[in-house]
Coordinates of C-alpha atoms and ligand atoms in Angstrom, one line a residue:
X18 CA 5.6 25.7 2.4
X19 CA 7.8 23.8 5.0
X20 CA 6.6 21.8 7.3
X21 CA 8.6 21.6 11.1
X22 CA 7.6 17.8 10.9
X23 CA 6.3 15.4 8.2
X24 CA 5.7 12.4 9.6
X25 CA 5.3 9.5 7.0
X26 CA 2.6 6.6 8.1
X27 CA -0.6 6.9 10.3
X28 CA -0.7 4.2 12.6
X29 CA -0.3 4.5 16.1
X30 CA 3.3 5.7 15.9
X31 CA 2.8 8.4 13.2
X32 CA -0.8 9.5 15.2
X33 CA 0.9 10.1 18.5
X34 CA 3.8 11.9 17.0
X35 CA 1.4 13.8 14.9
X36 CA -0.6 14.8 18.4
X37 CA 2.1 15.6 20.6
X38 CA 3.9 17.3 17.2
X39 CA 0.6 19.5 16.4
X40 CA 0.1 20.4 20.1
X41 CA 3.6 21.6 20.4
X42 CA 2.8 24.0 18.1
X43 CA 4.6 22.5 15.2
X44 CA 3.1 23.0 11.5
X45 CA 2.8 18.9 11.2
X46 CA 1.8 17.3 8.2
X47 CA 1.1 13.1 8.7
X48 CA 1.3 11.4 5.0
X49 CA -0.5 8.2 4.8
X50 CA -0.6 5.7 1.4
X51 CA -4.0 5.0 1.7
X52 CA -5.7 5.3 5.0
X53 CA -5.1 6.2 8.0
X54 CA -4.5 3.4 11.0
X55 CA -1.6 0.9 10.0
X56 CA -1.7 -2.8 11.0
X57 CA -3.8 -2.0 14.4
X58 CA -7.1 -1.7 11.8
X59 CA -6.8 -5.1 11.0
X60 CA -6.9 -5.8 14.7
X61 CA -10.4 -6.9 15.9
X62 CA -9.3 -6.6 19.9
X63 CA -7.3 -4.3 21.2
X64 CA -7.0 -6.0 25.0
X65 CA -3.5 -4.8 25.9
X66 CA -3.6 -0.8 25.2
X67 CA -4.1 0.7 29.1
X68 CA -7.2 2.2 29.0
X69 CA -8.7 1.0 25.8
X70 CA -11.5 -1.4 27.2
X71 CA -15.1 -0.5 26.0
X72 CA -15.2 -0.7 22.3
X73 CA -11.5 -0.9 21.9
X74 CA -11.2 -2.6 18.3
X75 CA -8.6 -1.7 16.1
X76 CA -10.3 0.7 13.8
X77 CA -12.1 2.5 16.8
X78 CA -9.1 3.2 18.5
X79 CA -7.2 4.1 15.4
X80 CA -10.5 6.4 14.8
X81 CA -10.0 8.2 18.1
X82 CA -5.7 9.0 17.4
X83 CA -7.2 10.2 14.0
X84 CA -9.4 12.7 15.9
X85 CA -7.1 13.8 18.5
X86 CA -4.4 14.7 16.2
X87 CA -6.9 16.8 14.1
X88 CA -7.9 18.4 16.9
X89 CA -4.5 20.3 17.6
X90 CA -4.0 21.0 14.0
X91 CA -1.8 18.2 12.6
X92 CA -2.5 18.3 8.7
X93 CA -3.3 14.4 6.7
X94 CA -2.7 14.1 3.3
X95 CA -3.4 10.8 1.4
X96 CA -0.2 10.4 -0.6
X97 CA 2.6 7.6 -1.4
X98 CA 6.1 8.9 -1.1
X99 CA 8.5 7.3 -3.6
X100 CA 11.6 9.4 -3.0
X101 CA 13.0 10.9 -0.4
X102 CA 16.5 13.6 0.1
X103 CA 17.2 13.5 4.0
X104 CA 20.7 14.7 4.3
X105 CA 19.9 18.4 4.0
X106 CA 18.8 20.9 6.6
X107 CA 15.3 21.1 4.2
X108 CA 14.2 17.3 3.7
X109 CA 12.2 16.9 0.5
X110 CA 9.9 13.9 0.1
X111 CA 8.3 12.9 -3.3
X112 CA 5.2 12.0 -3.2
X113 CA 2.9 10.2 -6.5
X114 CA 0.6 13.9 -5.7
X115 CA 3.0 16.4 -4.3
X116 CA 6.4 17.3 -2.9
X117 CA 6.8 18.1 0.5
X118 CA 9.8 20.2 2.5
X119 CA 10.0 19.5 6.4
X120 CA 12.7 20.5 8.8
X121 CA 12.3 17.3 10.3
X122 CA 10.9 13.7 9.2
X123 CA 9.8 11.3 11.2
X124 CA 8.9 7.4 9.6
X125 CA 6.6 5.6 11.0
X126 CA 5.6 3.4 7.7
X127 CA 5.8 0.2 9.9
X128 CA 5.3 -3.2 8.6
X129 CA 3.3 -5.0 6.4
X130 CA 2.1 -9.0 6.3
X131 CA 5.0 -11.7 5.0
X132 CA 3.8 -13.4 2.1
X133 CA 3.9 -17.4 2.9
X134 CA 5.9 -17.1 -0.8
X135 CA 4.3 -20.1 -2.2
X136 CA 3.0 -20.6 -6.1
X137 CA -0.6 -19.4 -6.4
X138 CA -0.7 -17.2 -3.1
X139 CA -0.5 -13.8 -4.9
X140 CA -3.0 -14.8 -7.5
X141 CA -5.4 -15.6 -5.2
X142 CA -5.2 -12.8 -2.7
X143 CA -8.6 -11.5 -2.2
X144 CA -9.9 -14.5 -3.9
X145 CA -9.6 -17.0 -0.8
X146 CA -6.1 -15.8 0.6
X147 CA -6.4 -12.7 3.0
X148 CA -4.1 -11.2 5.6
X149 CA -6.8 -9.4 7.7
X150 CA -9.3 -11.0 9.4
X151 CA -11.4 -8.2 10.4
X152 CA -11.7 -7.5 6.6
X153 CA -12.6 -10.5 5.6
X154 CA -14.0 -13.2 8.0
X155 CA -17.5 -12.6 7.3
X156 CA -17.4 -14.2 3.7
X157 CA -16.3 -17.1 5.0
X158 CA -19.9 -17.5 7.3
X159 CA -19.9 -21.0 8.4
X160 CA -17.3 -22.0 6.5
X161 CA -13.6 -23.6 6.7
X162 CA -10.6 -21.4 7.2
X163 CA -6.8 -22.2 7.7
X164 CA -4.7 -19.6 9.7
X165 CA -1.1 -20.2 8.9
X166 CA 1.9 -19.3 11.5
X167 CA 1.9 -19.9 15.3
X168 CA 2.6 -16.4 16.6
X169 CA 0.0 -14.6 19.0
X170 CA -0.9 -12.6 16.1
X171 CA -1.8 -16.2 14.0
X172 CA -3.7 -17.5 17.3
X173 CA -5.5 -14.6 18.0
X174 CA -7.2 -13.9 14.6
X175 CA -7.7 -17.7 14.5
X176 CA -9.5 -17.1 17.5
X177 CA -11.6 -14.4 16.1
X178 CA -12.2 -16.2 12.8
X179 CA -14.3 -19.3 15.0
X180 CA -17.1 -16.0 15.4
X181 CA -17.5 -16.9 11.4
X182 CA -15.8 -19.9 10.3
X183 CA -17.2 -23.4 11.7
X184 CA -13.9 -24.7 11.8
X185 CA -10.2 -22.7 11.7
X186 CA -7.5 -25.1 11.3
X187 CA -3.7 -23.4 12.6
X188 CA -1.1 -24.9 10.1
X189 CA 2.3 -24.5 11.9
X190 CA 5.9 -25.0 10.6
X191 CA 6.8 -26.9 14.3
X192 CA 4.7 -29.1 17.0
X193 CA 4.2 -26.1 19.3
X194 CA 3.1 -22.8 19.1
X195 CA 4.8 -19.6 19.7
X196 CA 2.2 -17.5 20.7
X197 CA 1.8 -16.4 24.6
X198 CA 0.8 -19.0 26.8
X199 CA -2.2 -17.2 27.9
X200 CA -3.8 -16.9 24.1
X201 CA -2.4 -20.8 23.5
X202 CA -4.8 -21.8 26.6
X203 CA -7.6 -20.1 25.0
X204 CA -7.1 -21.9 21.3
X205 CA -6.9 -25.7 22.6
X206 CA -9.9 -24.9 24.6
X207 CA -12.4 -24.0 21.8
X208 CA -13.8 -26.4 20.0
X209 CA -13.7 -24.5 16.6
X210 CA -9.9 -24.6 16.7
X211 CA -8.2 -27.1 15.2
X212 CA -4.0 -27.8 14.6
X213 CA -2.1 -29.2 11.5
X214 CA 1.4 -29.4 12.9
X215 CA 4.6 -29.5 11.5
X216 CA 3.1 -28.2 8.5
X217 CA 3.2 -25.6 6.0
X218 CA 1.6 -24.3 2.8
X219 CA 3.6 -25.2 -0.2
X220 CA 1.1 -24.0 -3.3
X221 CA -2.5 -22.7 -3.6
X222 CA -4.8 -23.7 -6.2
X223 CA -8.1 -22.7 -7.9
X224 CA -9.2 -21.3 -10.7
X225 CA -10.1 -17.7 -9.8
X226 CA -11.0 -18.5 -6.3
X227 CA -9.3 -21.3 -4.1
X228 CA -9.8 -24.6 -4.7
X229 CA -7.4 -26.6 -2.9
X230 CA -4.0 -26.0 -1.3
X231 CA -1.1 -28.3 -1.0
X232 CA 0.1 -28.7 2.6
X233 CA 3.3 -30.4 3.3
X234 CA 5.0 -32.3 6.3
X235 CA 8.2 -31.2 7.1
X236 CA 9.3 -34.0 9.0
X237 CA 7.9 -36.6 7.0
X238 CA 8.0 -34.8 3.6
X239 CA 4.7 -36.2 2.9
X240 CA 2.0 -34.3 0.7
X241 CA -1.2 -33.5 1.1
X242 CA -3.7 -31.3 -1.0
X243 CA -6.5 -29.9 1.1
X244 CA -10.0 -29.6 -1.3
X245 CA -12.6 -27.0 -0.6
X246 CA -15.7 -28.8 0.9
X247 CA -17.9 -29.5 -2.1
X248 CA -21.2 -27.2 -0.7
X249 CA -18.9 -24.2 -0.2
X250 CA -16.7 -24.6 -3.0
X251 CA -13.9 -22.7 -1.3
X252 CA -12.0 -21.9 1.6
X253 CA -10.4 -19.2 3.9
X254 CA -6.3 -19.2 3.8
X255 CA -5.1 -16.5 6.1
X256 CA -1.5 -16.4 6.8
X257 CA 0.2 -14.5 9.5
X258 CA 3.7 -15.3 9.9
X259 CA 5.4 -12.5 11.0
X260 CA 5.8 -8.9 9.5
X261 CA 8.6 -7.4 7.3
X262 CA 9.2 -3.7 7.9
X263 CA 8.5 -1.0 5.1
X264 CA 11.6 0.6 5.1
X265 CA 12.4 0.4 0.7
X266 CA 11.9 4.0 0.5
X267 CA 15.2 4.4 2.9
X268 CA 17.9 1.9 1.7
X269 CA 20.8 3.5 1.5
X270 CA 19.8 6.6 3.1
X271 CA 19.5 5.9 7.1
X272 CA 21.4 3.0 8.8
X273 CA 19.0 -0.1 8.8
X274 CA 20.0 -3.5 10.1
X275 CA 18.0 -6.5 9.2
X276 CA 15.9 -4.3 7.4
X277 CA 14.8 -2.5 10.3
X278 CA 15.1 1.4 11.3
X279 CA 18.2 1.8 13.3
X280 CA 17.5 4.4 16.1
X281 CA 18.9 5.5 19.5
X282 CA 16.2 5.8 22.6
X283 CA 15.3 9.5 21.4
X284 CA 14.5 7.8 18.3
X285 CA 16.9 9.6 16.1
X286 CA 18.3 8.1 13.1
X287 CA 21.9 8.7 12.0
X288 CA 20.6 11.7 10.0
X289 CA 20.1 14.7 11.5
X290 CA 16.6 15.5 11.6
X291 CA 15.4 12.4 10.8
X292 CA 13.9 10.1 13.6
X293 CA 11.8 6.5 13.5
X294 CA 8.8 5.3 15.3
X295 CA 7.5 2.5 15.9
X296 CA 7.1 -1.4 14.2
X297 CA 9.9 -0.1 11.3
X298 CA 12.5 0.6 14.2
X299 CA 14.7 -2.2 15.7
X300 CA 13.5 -2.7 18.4
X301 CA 12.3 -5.8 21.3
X302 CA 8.8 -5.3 21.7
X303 CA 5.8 -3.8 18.9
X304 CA 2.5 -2.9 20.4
X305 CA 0.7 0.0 20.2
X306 CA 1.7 1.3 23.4
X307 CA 5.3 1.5 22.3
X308 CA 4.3 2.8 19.4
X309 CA 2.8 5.3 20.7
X310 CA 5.3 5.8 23.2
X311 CA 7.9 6.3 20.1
X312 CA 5.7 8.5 18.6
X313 CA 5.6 10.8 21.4
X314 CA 9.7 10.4 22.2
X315 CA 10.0 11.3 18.2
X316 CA 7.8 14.3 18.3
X317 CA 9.5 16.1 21.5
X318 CA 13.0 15.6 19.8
X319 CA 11.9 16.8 16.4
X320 CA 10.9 19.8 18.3
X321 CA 14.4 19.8 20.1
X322 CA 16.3 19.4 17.2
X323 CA 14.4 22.7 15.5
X324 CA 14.6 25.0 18.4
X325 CA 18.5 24.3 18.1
X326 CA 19.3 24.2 14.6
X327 CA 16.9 26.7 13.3
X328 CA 17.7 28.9 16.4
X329 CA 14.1 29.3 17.1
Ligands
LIG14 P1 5.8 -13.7 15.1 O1 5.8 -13.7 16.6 O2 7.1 -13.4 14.4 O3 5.4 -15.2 14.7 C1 5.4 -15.6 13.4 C2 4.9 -17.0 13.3 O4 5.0 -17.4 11.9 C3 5.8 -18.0 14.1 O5 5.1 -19.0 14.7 C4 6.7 -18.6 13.0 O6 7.1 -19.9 13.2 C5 5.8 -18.5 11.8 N1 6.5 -18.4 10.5 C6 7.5 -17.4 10.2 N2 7.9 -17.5 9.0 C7 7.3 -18.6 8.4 C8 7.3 -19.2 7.2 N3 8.1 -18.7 6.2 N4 6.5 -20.2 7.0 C9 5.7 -20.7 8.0 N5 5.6 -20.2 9.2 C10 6.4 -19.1 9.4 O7 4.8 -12.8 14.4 P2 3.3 -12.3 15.0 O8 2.6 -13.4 15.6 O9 2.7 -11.6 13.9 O10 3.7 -11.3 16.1 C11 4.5 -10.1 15.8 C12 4.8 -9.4 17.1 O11 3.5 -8.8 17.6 C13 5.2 -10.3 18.3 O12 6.1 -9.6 19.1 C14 3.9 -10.6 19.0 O13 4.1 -10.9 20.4 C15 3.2 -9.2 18.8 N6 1.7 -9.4 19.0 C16 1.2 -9.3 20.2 C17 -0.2 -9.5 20.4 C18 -0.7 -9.4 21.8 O14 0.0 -9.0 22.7 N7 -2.0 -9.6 22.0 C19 -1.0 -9.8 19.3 C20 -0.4 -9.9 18.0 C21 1.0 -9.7 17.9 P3 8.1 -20.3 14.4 O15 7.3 -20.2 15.6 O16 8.5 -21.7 14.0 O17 9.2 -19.3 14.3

């Protein structure tokens, strides 16, 4: 079969061009690697999506996009794509399940958590270290818990980690934080919150769980190693510093620059039928409302683009 659209990744981008796709009447197929919502899930508040107030939590909102799509007759297959052939009027993408032939592609695999990088880190990933905070805060119930970065993403899931934690210590590379002034105000005024500056992580340690972490100052070069407190036995590292864009499967086959997606505003590609959407796109501002936006801008050109080329 071939699809008018397969749009890889269902976040917010890939579930708005899978809506406005699937109500255009386009057979749409949205691949996903293993679920369905992108970096949003990980998201405990949602405060800045217009309209999303009650209840508006990451997975909840990603659960409604899910819904709506479904409803006009978009198709979701759980499968991880590790080839694609764009240049051709039929794109083929291979999938670890299946292969799959579209008349248009639009990617919207967005952009995944930066490693910190340091000795230790990747060992200890679900063992201490996590990169979501709505997955994991609860096992660290009155415990301690270092965020690492200063970005509103580091602030705000420091800010949700004091609901668990009893103390959440930001370490930041400088003396002053990135994040909006508005979510900065809230940090220094809980009490919870707490700020090692100038700081970051240079090795995590512990013997199947962490034990310690060595912290360094990067304007004195001093070290420090932070111990677990000896009732808990173990602490929460959770670094957010920033986001690097999935975009391996298409080096060398659409134009990227700094790793990023490189689109016009109709969010086409240099490849014909080929558009991008969302966090993997250059672009000056990701939220879900431009992904979303993308998403929709993606889908009505796809459907452009077929009505002209397969003289519909
Ligand atoms: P970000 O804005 O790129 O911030 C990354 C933070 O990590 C920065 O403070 C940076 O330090 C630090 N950092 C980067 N590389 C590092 C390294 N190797 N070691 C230590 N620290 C490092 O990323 P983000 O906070 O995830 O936000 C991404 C985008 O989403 C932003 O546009 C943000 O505004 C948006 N966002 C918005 C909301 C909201 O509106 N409520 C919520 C979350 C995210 P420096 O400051 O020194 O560069």
């Amino acid at each position: 079969m071939i699809y008018d659209v397969v749009i890889i990744g269902a976040g917010p981008a890939g579930l708005a061009a899978g809506l406005y796709a699937s109500r255009a009447r386009l057979k749409t197929l949205i691949l996903e690697k293993e679920k369905a919502g992108g970096q949003i899930v990980s998201t405990a508040e949602v405060a800045n999506y217009p309209g999303s107030i009650e209840d508006a939590t990451g997975p909840t909102l990603v659960a409604r996009m899910v819904e709506q799509a479904e409803e006009f007759g978009a198709e979701r297959v759980l499968d991880t794509i590790k080839e694609v052939e764009l240049e051709g009027k039929i794109k083929v993408l291979k999938g670890e399940k299946g292969e799959y032939q579209a008349k248009t592609v639009i990617i919207a695999t967005g952009a995944n958590p930066r490693p910190i990088g340091c000795p230790g880190e990747k060992e200890l990933t679900g063992r201490g270290v996590s990169y979501c905070a709505t997955c994991d805060a609860a096992f660290f119930e009155d415990m301690e818990v270092y965020v690492v970065g200063g970005g509103d993403t580091a602030v705000e899931e420091g800010m949700y980690l004091t609901k668990f934690a009893r103390k959440v210590t930001i370490i930041h590379r400088r003396d002053e934080l990135r994040a909006a002034k508005s979510i900065q105000e809230k940090a220094f005024s809980n009490d919870k919150m707490h700020f090692m500056w100038d700081s970051v992580v240079e090795e995590i340690k512990g013997d199947g769980i962490v034990e310690s972490m060595v912290v360094k100052n990067v304007k004195t070069g001093e070290l420090t190693e932070v111990f677990a407190d000896e009732d808990d036995g173990t602490f929460g590292i959770f670094p957010f510093i920033g986001f690097i864009p999935a975009t391996e499967l298409f080096i060398g086959k659409v134009e990227l620059k700094d790793e990023y997606i490189v689109t016009d505003e109709d969010m086409k590609t240099n490849i014909p039928g080929v558009f991008a959407a969302g966090d993997v796109r250059v672009k000056s501002l990701r939220q879900v409302v431009t992904a979303t936006a993308d998403g929709a801008i993606a889908a009505v050109q796809a459907e452009k683009y077929i009505n002209e080329v397969f003289d519909v």
